[in-house]
C-alpha cells in the first residue's frame, strides 16, 4: 500500500506508521516477560525500535538478534538529574551491551537556571559518547516555557543531535500537537522530532506526525497500528 | 516506647523528606532545606546531581544528606548504580536509598537480585544503605521474599516504596514485623500524610518515615 501525504490531510497507512514507532516498556518493574513480549510485538508489527531500561538490553538482544528492530535505551530516566560523568558512563555501558539509539533526559535544572553553557556541554558530551548511535534528547516540554523549549532545541541542533524528544512520558507528562508545531517552527528539517507521552490512538499519532514528528514513542503501539 | 509521648524532636528524628523532581533550582533547594532545618529531621533525599549542594546546606546540622540511586525505576545497570554510589559518596552523601532491580525481582531472578544487592551494599555499607523495594505492587509472599533477599545480601534496612503508585499500608509493616521480627529496619514511604498516619506506622514497628508532608505533620505535633 502506498502512503499519500496531502497538504490538507495526512493519510498514512498503519504499516507506514509502524515504522515510525518506538514501542516502549519503561514501567517500574518491567520484567523479563514484559521485554520479551514487546520485542516479539515489535518484530511482528515492524516497529522502528523497542524503548527500554539499560538493565533490559541483554534480554532484548536475545529476542531481536536477527531482526531490524532497533534497541532504544532510556538514559538518566526520568529526571535527568545525573551529572555528565554519570550520564556518559551509562551511555557507554548501554552501547557496549547493544544499544542502537539513546534517549537521554537533559539537565532541566541547568536550562531553567539559565546555565546554557552546562546544557551545551552536556549535549556535546552526549554526541561524542554516542559514537554514531542515534541520539534523542528529551526536553520534558510540560515543565518548560516556550523560550526554554526554543533554547534547548537550538542547542541540540547546534550540537548535532539527531532528535529532540518532547516528553519522558513519566508521571503522565504528555505531549501536544502545539509542542511539536513549536519545535518544528524552530528546527525546520535540521533535527528530527520524536513525540512521546500520552499517545494512545492512531488519530493522535497521525496528528503529531502531521505537525512535524517523525518518530512516536508509545506503549500503545499494538493498539495504534491494528 | 510510647509513641503518643513523643516530642516533636523525637518524631522528627525518625522522619525523612525528599526533593526529587525533574528540575530543582539552587534557590528552590536552599528554600526547601531552610524550612526543613527548623526540625532535626533524620535526612533529606535528593537525586545525584544535587548531592554536593545539599551536603553544603546541611553541614553542621543533625540532618543527613541522602542520595537516591536509580530512582524510581531501579532500571539502571549494576555498573551504573555502583558508579553513581561512588560519585554520591565522593560528593557528600551520608545515606543512600538504592532501588533494586524490580524487573529481575518480578521475573523471579532472585539469584541476580541477591548478587546485585551484595555488591551494592558492600560498596556503601558504612553509609547506611536503604534498599527500596516496591511493596504496593507485591504480594505478601513477595514482600517477605524481597526483605529476605536484602538480609541475605548483607543489608538490614528496606524502604517500602519509591513514592510513586499505591500507598504503603500499616498492615505491611505489621506483616514484616511478624515474619522477620526486628531483623530488618523499615522505612515507610508513601501513605503518611498526617500525624496520626505517622504514629500508626511507628506503633506498627516502622523505624523511619519518608513523607512529603513532613513539615505539616511536625507543625501539628
Short mmCIF file of C-alpha atoms in Angstrom, two decimals:
data_model
loop_
_atom_site.label_atom_id
_atom_site.label_comp_id
_atom_site.label_asym_id
_atom_site.label_seq_id
_atom_site.Cartn_x
_atom_site.Cartn_y
_atom_site.Cartn_z
CA UNK A 1 0.00 0.00 0.00
CA UNK A 2 1.23 3.49 -0.77
CA UNK A 3 1.03 6.26 1.82
CA UNK A 4 -0.31 9.55 0.43
CA UNK A 5 0.74 12.84 2.02
CA UNK A 6 -1.56 15.68 1.03
CA UNK A 7 -1.13 19.31 2.16
CA UNK A 8 -4.60 19.38 3.69
CA UNK A 9 -4.86 15.90 5.09
CA UNK A 10 -2.30 13.28 6.01
CA UNK A 11 -3.33 9.75 5.25
CA UNK A 12 -0.85 7.20 6.40
CA UNK A 13 -1.43 3.52 6.38
CA UNK A 14 -0.75 1.69 9.57
CA UNK A 15 2.23 -0.19 8.17
CA UNK A 16 3.97 3.11 7.39
CA UNK A 17 3.12 4.44 10.85
CA UNK A 18 4.54 1.30 12.49
CA UNK A 19 7.97 2.04 11.01
CA UNK A 20 7.96 5.31 12.95
CA UNK A 21 7.12 3.86 16.35
CA UNK A 22 9.43 3.27 19.33
CA UNK A 23 7.50 0.53 21.16
CA UNK A 24 8.01 1.47 24.81
CA UNK A 25 8.23 -0.54 28.04
CA UNK A 26 9.50 1.77 30.78
CA UNK A 27 7.19 0.94 33.64
CA UNK A 28 8.54 0.25 37.12
CA UNK A 29 9.26 -3.47 37.42
CA UNK A 30 9.33 -4.27 33.70
CA UNK A 31 10.05 -7.99 33.87
CA UNK A 32 11.83 -10.37 31.50
CA UNK A 33 8.42 -11.50 30.23
CA UNK A 34 7.35 -7.90 29.56
CA UNK A 35 10.50 -7.27 27.49
CA UNK A 36 10.21 -10.49 25.52
CA UNK A 37 6.60 -9.64 24.75
CA UNK A 38 7.31 -6.16 23.40
CA UNK A 39 10.24 -7.43 21.35
CA UNK A 40 8.07 -10.05 19.70
CA UNK A 41 5.37 -7.44 19.08
CA UNK A 42 7.97 -5.13 17.55
CA UNK A 43 9.17 -7.83 15.17
CA UNK A 44 5.63 -8.84 14.19
CA UNK A 45 4.46 -5.26 13.60
CA UNK A 46 7.77 -3.99 12.20
CA UNK A 47 8.13 -1.15 14.70
CA UNK A 48 11.25 1.02 14.48
CA UNK A 49 12.54 0.04 17.92
CA UNK A 50 11.83 -1.09 21.46
CA UNK A 51 12.43 1.56 24.13
CA UNK A 52 13.65 0.01 27.38
CA UNK A 53 15.76 0.46 30.53
CA UNK A 54 19.50 -0.23 30.27
CA UNK A 55 19.10 -3.24 32.58
CA UNK A 56 16.90 -4.92 29.96
CA UNK A 57 19.24 -4.65 26.95
CA UNK A 58 20.54 -8.22 27.14
CA UNK A 59 17.03 -9.67 27.17
CA UNK A 60 16.01 -7.56 24.16
CA UNK A 61 19.15 -8.55 22.27
CA UNK A 62 18.31 -12.24 22.64
CA UNK A 63 14.91 -11.80 21.01
CA UNK A 64 15.93 -9.22 18.40
CA UNK A 65 19.18 -10.79 17.24
CA UNK A 66 18.02 -11.44 13.68
CA UNK A 67 15.63 -8.56 13.20
CA UNK A 68 15.81 -4.98 12.06
CA UNK A 69 14.10 -3.67 15.17
CA UNK A 70 16.50 -1.34 16.97
CA UNK A 71 17.20 -1.22 20.69
CA UNK A 72 16.46 2.24 22.07
CA UNK A 73 17.62 2.86 25.64
CA UNK A 74 16.42 5.40 28.22
CA UNK A 75 19.38 7.21 29.80
CA UNK A 76 19.18 9.14 33.11
CA UNK A 77 15.49 8.43 33.12
CA UNK A 78 13.13 10.03 34.11
CA UNK A 79 14.57 13.10 35.84
CA UNK A 80 17.84 13.72 34.03
CA UNK A 81 19.33 14.70 37.40
CA UNK A 82 22.66 12.96 36.97
CA UNK A 83 26.00 14.68 36.46
CA UNK A 84 27.50 14.49 32.97
CA UNK A 85 30.08 11.89 34.05
CA UNK A 86 27.27 9.62 35.22
CA UNK A 87 25.27 10.02 32.01
CA UNK A 88 28.33 9.28 29.89
CA UNK A 89 29.12 6.19 31.96
CA UNK A 90 25.56 4.98 31.48
CA UNK A 91 25.68 5.66 27.72
CA UNK A 92 28.97 3.85 27.19
CA UNK A 93 27.70 0.85 29.13
CA UNK A 94 24.49 0.78 27.11
CA UNK A 95 26.37 0.92 23.80
CA UNK A 96 28.67 -1.90 24.89
CA UNK A 97 25.64 -4.04 25.69
CA UNK A 98 23.96 -3.34 22.36
CA UNK A 99 22.04 -0.06 22.37
CA UNK A 100 21.37 1.36 18.89
CA UNK A 101 19.57 4.51 19.99
CA UNK A 102 19.88 6.63 23.11
CA UNK A 103 17.07 8.68 24.59
CA UNK A 104 18.61 10.87 27.27
CA UNK A 105 16.81 13.24 29.62
CA UNK A 106 18.55 16.62 29.63
CA UNK A 107 19.69 18.61 32.64
CA UNK A 108 16.46 20.53 33.01
CA UNK A 109 17.64 22.41 36.14
CA UNK A 110 20.59 23.85 34.20
CA UNK A 111 18.25 25.03 31.44
CA UNK A 112 15.87 26.64 33.90
CA UNK A 113 18.73 28.32 35.76
CA UNK A 114 19.97 29.85 32.51
CA UNK A 115 23.17 27.77 32.59
CA UNK A 116 23.20 27.30 28.82
CA UNK A 117 26.92 26.60 28.97
CA UNK A 118 26.23 23.47 31.02
CA UNK A 119 23.39 22.43 28.73
CA UNK A 120 25.61 22.82 25.69
CA UNK A 121 28.47 20.94 27.31
CA UNK A 122 26.17 18.08 28.20
CA UNK A 123 24.84 17.90 24.63
CA UNK A 124 28.37 17.89 23.23
CA UNK A 125 29.40 15.07 25.54
CA UNK A 126 26.22 13.18 24.62
CA UNK A 127 27.05 13.44 20.93
CA UNK A 128 30.59 12.26 21.48
CA UNK A 129 29.76 9.38 23.81
CA UNK A 130 27.03 8.13 21.48
CA UNK A 131 29.75 7.31 18.95
CA UNK A 132 27.48 7.35 15.93
CA UNK A 133 24.37 5.87 17.58
CA UNK A 134 21.11 7.76 17.18
CA UNK A 135 20.78 10.49 19.82
CA UNK A 136 17.48 11.79 21.11
CA UNK A 137 17.48 14.50 23.77
CA UNK A 138 14.41 14.59 25.99
CA UNK A 139 13.23 18.09 26.83
CA UNK A 140 10.19 17.40 29.03
CA UNK A 141 8.05 20.13 27.42
CA UNK A 142 5.31 20.07 30.04
CA UNK A 143 7.69 21.64 32.59
CA UNK A 144 9.34 24.13 30.22
CA UNK A 145 8.39 27.58 28.99
CA UNK A 146 8.28 28.28 25.25
CA UNK A 147 11.58 30.17 25.48
CA UNK A 148 13.23 27.26 27.27
CA UNK A 149 11.99 24.84 24.60
CA UNK A 150 13.35 27.12 21.88
CA UNK A 151 16.75 27.44 23.57
CA UNK A 152 17.06 23.71 24.14
CA UNK A 153 16.14 22.93 20.52
CA UNK A 154 18.67 25.42 19.16
CA UNK A 155 21.42 23.99 21.34
CA UNK A 156 20.50 20.44 20.34
CA UNK A 157 20.67 21.36 16.69
CA UNK A 158 23.98 23.15 17.19
CA UNK A 159 25.49 20.09 18.83
CA UNK A 160 24.49 17.74 16.05
CA UNK A 161 21.95 15.65 17.93
CA UNK A 162 19.56 13.56 15.84
CA UNK A 163 16.23 14.12 17.58
CA UNK A 164 14.57 16.30 20.14
CA UNK A 165 12.05 14.32 22.13
CA UNK A 166 9.12 16.05 23.76
CA UNK A 167 8.50 14.06 26.92
CA UNK A 168 9.61 11.20 29.14
CA UNK A 169 6.03 10.01 29.39
CA UNK A 170 6.65 9.53 33.11
CA UNK A 171 4.06 10.55 35.67
CA UNK A 172 1.50 11.37 32.96
CA UNK A 173 3.62 14.14 31.44
CA UNK A 174 2.41 14.15 27.86
CA UNK A 175 2.94 15.84 24.56
CA UNK A 176 0.71 18.09 22.47
CA UNK A 177 0.43 18.94 18.79
CA UNK A 178 1.29 22.54 19.70
CA UNK A 179 4.58 21.38 21.29
CA UNK A 180 5.54 19.62 18.09
CA UNK A 181 4.48 22.55 15.90
CA UNK A 182 6.55 24.94 18.01
CA UNK A 183 9.62 22.74 17.78
CA UNK A 184 9.13 22.26 14.05
CA UNK A 185 8.93 26.01 13.56
CA UNK A 186 12.32 26.38 15.27
CA UNK A 187 14.24 23.45 13.85
CA UNK A 188 12.68 23.00 10.42
CA UNK A 189 14.36 19.97 8.89
CA UNK A 190 17.66 20.35 10.69
CA UNK A 191 16.78 17.99 13.53
CA UNK A 192 14.08 15.35 13.79
CA UNK A 193 11.28 15.30 16.34
CA UNK A 194 10.14 12.36 18.47
CA UNK A 195 6.78 12.89 20.09
CA UNK A 196 6.10 10.83 23.21
CA UNK A 197 3.96 10.85 26.32
CA UNK A 198 0.27 10.07 26.45
CA UNK A 199 -0.05 8.85 22.84
CA UNK A 200 -2.76 6.22 22.82
CA UNK A 201 -4.56 6.32 19.46
CA UNK A 202 -3.89 6.22 15.72
CA UNK A 203 -5.53 9.65 15.36
CA UNK A 204 -3.21 11.22 17.96
CA UNK A 205 -0.17 9.70 16.31
CA UNK A 206 -1.19 10.96 12.87
CA UNK A 207 -1.85 14.48 14.16
CA UNK A 208 1.62 14.58 15.73
CA UNK A 209 3.26 13.38 12.54
CA UNK A 210 1.29 15.97 10.57
CA UNK A 211 2.64 18.61 12.98
CA UNK A 212 6.21 17.52 12.23
CA UNK A 213 7.12 14.46 14.31
CA UNK A 214 8.95 11.69 12.51
CA UNK A 215 9.05 9.26 15.44
CA UNK A 216 6.42 8.36 18.00
CA UNK A 217 7.14 6.89 21.43
CA UNK A 218 4.26 4.94 22.93
CA UNK A 219 3.36 1.82 24.86
CA UNK A 220 0.04 1.60 22.97
CA UNK A 221 1.81 0.76 19.70
CA UNK A 222 -0.01 -2.52 19.01
CA UNK A 223 -3.43 -0.94 19.53
CA UNK A 224 -2.49 2.02 17.35
CA UNK A 225 -1.48 0.00 14.29
CA UNK A 226 -4.06 -2.76 14.45
CA UNK B 1 8.41 3.30 73.76
CA UNK B 2 5.20 5.28 73.90
CA UNK B 3 4.66 6.93 70.55
CA UNK B 4 1.99 9.22 71.96
CA UNK B 5 4.53 10.77 74.32
CA UNK B 6 6.99 11.57 71.58
CA UNK B 7 8.19 15.12 71.49
CA UNK B 8 8.34 16.90 68.18
CA UNK B 9 12.11 16.37 68.05
CA UNK B 10 11.81 12.66 68.77
CA UNK B 11 9.32 12.34 65.93
CA UNK B 12 11.41 14.49 63.58
CA UNK B 13 14.46 12.26 64.16
CA UNK B 14 12.51 9.36 62.68
CA UNK B 15 11.42 11.26 59.59
CA UNK B 16 12.87 11.94 56.17
CA UNK B 17 11.73 14.03 53.32
CA UNK B 18 12.87 14.33 49.73
CA UNK B 19 13.14 16.83 46.93
CA UNK B 20 13.17 14.74 43.77
CA UNK B 21 11.81 16.47 40.71
CA UNK B 22 12.94 16.89 37.09
CA UNK B 23 14.15 20.36 37.94
CA UNK B 24 15.24 21.92 41.17
CA UNK B 25 16.99 25.25 41.00
CA UNK B 26 19.63 26.27 43.56
CA UNK B 27 17.17 28.73 45.07
CA UNK B 28 14.47 26.10 45.49
CA UNK B 29 16.89 23.71 47.17
CA UNK B 30 18.03 26.43 49.55
CA UNK B 31 14.49 27.46 50.47
CA UNK B 32 13.35 23.87 50.93
CA UNK B 33 16.34 22.94 53.06
CA UNK B 34 15.97 26.11 55.12
CA UNK B 35 12.42 25.16 56.07
CA UNK B 36 13.42 21.58 56.91
CA UNK B 37 16.25 22.73 59.16
CA UNK B 38 13.70 24.03 61.65
CA UNK B 39 13.45 20.39 62.76
CA UNK B 40 16.07 17.71 63.45
CA UNK B 41 14.95 15.54 60.52
CA UNK B 42 16.85 12.33 60.01
CA UNK B 43 17.63 13.03 56.36
CA UNK B 44 16.71 14.81 53.17
CA UNK B 45 16.93 12.81 49.94
CA UNK B 46 17.87 14.22 46.54
CA UNK B 47 18.95 12.86 43.18
CA UNK B 48 22.65 12.56 42.31
CA UNK B 49 23.17 15.99 40.77
CA UNK B 50 22.09 17.83 43.89
CA UNK B 51 24.06 15.85 46.47
CA UNK B 52 27.04 18.20 46.71
CA UNK B 53 24.82 21.29 47.05
CA UNK B 54 22.63 19.64 49.68
CA UNK B 55 25.67 18.44 51.63
CA UNK B 56 26.89 22.02 51.97
CA UNK B 57 23.46 23.28 53.07
CA UNK B 58 23.14 20.56 55.73
CA UNK B 59 26.67 20.75 57.10
CA UNK B 60 26.74 21.15 60.85
CA UNK B 61 23.12 20.10 61.28
CA UNK B 62 21.67 16.84 62.57
CA UNK B 63 20.02 16.14 59.23
CA UNK B 64 21.88 13.83 56.89
CA UNK B 65 22.30 14.22 53.15
CA UNK B 66 20.70 11.20 51.46
CA UNK B 67 21.27 10.29 47.80
CA UNK B 68 18.84 8.19 45.77
CA UNK B 69 20.28 5.69 43.30
CA UNK B 70 18.48 4.65 40.09
CA UNK B 71 15.31 6.27 41.29
CA UNK B 72 12.43 5.45 40.93
CA UNK B 73 12.59 2.58 38.43
CA UNK B 74 15.71 0.76 39.52
CA UNK B 75 16.31 0.17 35.79
CA UNK B 76 19.94 1.27 35.60
CA UNK B 77 22.53 -1.48 35.26
CA UNK B 78 24.51 -2.70 38.28
CA UNK B 79 27.66 -1.00 36.92
CA UNK B 80 25.89 2.35 36.61
CA UNK B 81 24.44 2.05 40.10
CA UNK B 82 27.90 1.29 41.52
CA UNK B 83 29.37 4.22 39.61
CA UNK B 84 26.64 6.51 40.95
CA UNK B 85 27.22 5.25 44.51
CA UNK B 86 30.89 6.13 44.21
CA UNK B 87 30.00 9.57 42.87
CA UNK B 88 27.49 10.46 45.58
CA UNK B 89 29.78 9.30 48.39
CA UNK B 90 32.58 11.45 46.97
CA UNK B 91 30.15 14.38 46.92
CA UNK B 92 28.91 14.15 50.47
CA UNK B 93 26.14 11.55 50.70
CA UNK B 94 25.77 10.26 54.24
CA UNK B 95 22.87 7.91 53.50
CA UNK B 96 21.77 6.15 50.33
CA UNK B 97 18.39 4.89 49.09
CA UNK B 98 19.09 2.31 46.38
CA UNK B 99 16.35 0.98 44.12
CA UNK B 100 16.58 -2.73 43.50
CA UNK B 101 16.19 -4.26 40.03
CA UNK B 102 12.42 -4.70 40.31
CA UNK B 103 12.25 -6.24 36.85
CA UNK B 104 14.60 -9.06 37.83
CA UNK B 105 12.70 -9.49 41.11
CA UNK B 106 9.32 -9.72 39.35
CA UNK B 107 10.84 -12.20 36.90
CA UNK B 108 11.80 -14.39 39.86
CA UNK B 109 15.51 -13.99 39.13
CA UNK B 110 16.36 -13.99 42.84
CA UNK B 111 19.97 -15.05 42.39
CA UNK B 112 20.64 -11.98 40.27
CA UNK B 113 18.78 -9.71 42.68
CA UNK B 114 20.75 -11.06 45.66
CA UNK B 115 24.07 -10.93 43.85
CA UNK B 116 23.49 -7.34 42.71
CA UNK B 117 22.41 -6.29 46.21
CA UNK B 118 25.52 -7.84 47.76
CA UNK B 119 27.73 -5.68 45.55
CA UNK B 120 25.65 -2.55 46.04
CA UNK B 121 25.55 -2.89 49.83
CA UNK B 122 29.25 -3.72 50.03
CA UNK B 123 30.03 -0.54 48.06
CA UNK B 124 28.44 1.69 50.71
CA UNK B 125 27.97 -0.33 53.89
CA UNK B 126 29.09 2.38 56.26
CA UNK B 127 26.62 4.85 54.75
CA UNK B 128 23.53 3.06 55.99
CA UNK B 129 22.22 1.84 52.62
CA UNK B 130 18.44 1.50 52.43
CA UNK B 131 17.16 -0.81 49.70
CA UNK B 132 13.98 0.45 48.08
CA UNK B 133 11.56 -2.36 47.44
CA UNK B 134 8.15 -1.77 45.82
CA UNK B 135 5.60 -3.10 48.29
CA UNK B 136 2.49 -1.65 46.65
CA UNK B 137 2.79 -3.97 43.64
CA UNK B 138 3.93 -7.08 45.51
CA UNK B 139 2.01 -9.95 47.09
CA UNK B 140 2.62 -10.59 50.80
CA UNK B 141 4.89 -13.53 49.95
CA UNK B 142 6.87 -11.30 47.60
CA UNK B 143 7.18 -8.57 50.23
CA UNK B 144 8.72 -11.05 52.66
CA UNK B 145 10.93 -12.52 49.92
CA UNK B 146 12.25 -9.06 48.99
CA UNK B 147 13.16 -8.37 52.64
CA UNK B 148 14.83 -11.78 52.96
CA UNK B 149 16.93 -11.13 49.85
CA UNK B 150 18.11 -7.84 51.34
CA UNK B 151 19.06 -9.61 54.58
CA UNK B 152 20.82 -12.43 52.68
CA UNK B 153 22.77 -9.82 50.77
CA UNK B 154 24.08 -8.26 53.97
CA UNK B 155 21.63 -5.39 54.20
CA UNK B 156 19.42 -4.50 57.15
CA UNK B 157 17.16 -1.67 56.02
CA UNK B 158 14.38 -1.54 53.46
CA UNK B 159 12.18 1.24 52.21
CA UNK B 160 8.69 0.17 51.24
CA UNK B 161 8.21 2.24 48.11
CA UNK B 162 9.85 4.75 45.80
CA UNK B 163 6.90 7.04 46.32
CA UNK B 164 5.08 6.58 43.03
CA UNK B 165 1.98 4.46 42.79
CA UNK B 166 -0.01 2.96 45.57
CA UNK B 167 0.45 3.65 49.23
CA UNK B 168 2.15 1.63 51.91
CA UNK B 169 -0.28 0.29 54.48
CA UNK B 170 0.11 -0.23 58.21
CA UNK B 171 -0.65 -3.92 57.55
CA UNK B 172 2.56 -4.16 55.50
CA UNK B 173 4.65 -3.05 58.46
CA UNK B 174 2.78 -5.44 60.77
CA UNK B 175 3.41 -8.29 58.28
CA UNK B 176 7.16 -7.72 58.12
CA UNK B 177 7.48 -7.41 61.89
CA UNK B 178 5.51 -10.62 62.33
CA UNK B 179 7.61 -12.63 59.87
CA UNK B 180 11.03 -11.06 60.35
CA UNK B 181 10.76 -9.51 63.84
CA UNK B 182 13.50 -6.97 64.49
CA UNK B 183 15.94 -8.42 61.93
CA UNK B 184 15.25 -5.69 59.41
CA UNK B 185 14.68 -1.96 59.72
CA UNK B 186 11.73 -0.50 57.84
CA UNK B 187 11.35 2.92 56.27
CA UNK B 188 7.82 3.66 55.15
CA UNK B 189 7.26 5.75 52.05
CA UNK B 190 4.01 6.97 50.59
CA UNK B 191 0.90 6.76 52.67
CA UNK B 192 1.87 9.08 55.53
CA UNK B 193 0.18 12.45 55.35
CA UNK B 194 -0.91 13.24 58.87
CA UNK B 195 0.44 12.95 62.40
CA UNK B 196 -1.99 10.07 63.01
CA UNK B 197 -0.66 8.22 59.93
CA UNK B 198 2.89 8.67 61.21
CA UNK B 199 2.06 7.44 64.70
CA UNK B 200 0.21 4.42 63.32
CA UNK B 201 3.24 3.39 61.27
CA UNK B 202 5.63 3.86 64.19
CA UNK B 203 3.33 1.89 66.52
CA UNK B 204 3.25 -0.92 63.98
CA UNK B 205 7.06 -1.03 64.08
CA UNK B 206 8.39 1.28 61.36
CA UNK B 207 11.81 2.78 62.08
CA UNK B 208 11.71 5.69 59.66
CA UNK B 209 9.07 7.58 57.74
CA UNK B 210 9.61 9.33 54.43
CA UNK B 211 6.87 11.81 53.70
CA UNK B 212 6.40 14.89 51.54
CA UNK B 213 4.05 16.15 54.27
CA UNK B 214 6.73 16.02 56.94
CA UNK B 215 6.69 19.75 57.74
CA UNK B 216 2.88 19.81 58.03
CA UNK B 217 2.99 16.78 60.31
CA UNK B 218 5.61 18.23 62.63
CA UNK B 219 3.80 21.54 62.97
CA UNK B 220 0.84 19.62 64.39
CA UNK B 221 2.95 17.85 66.92
#
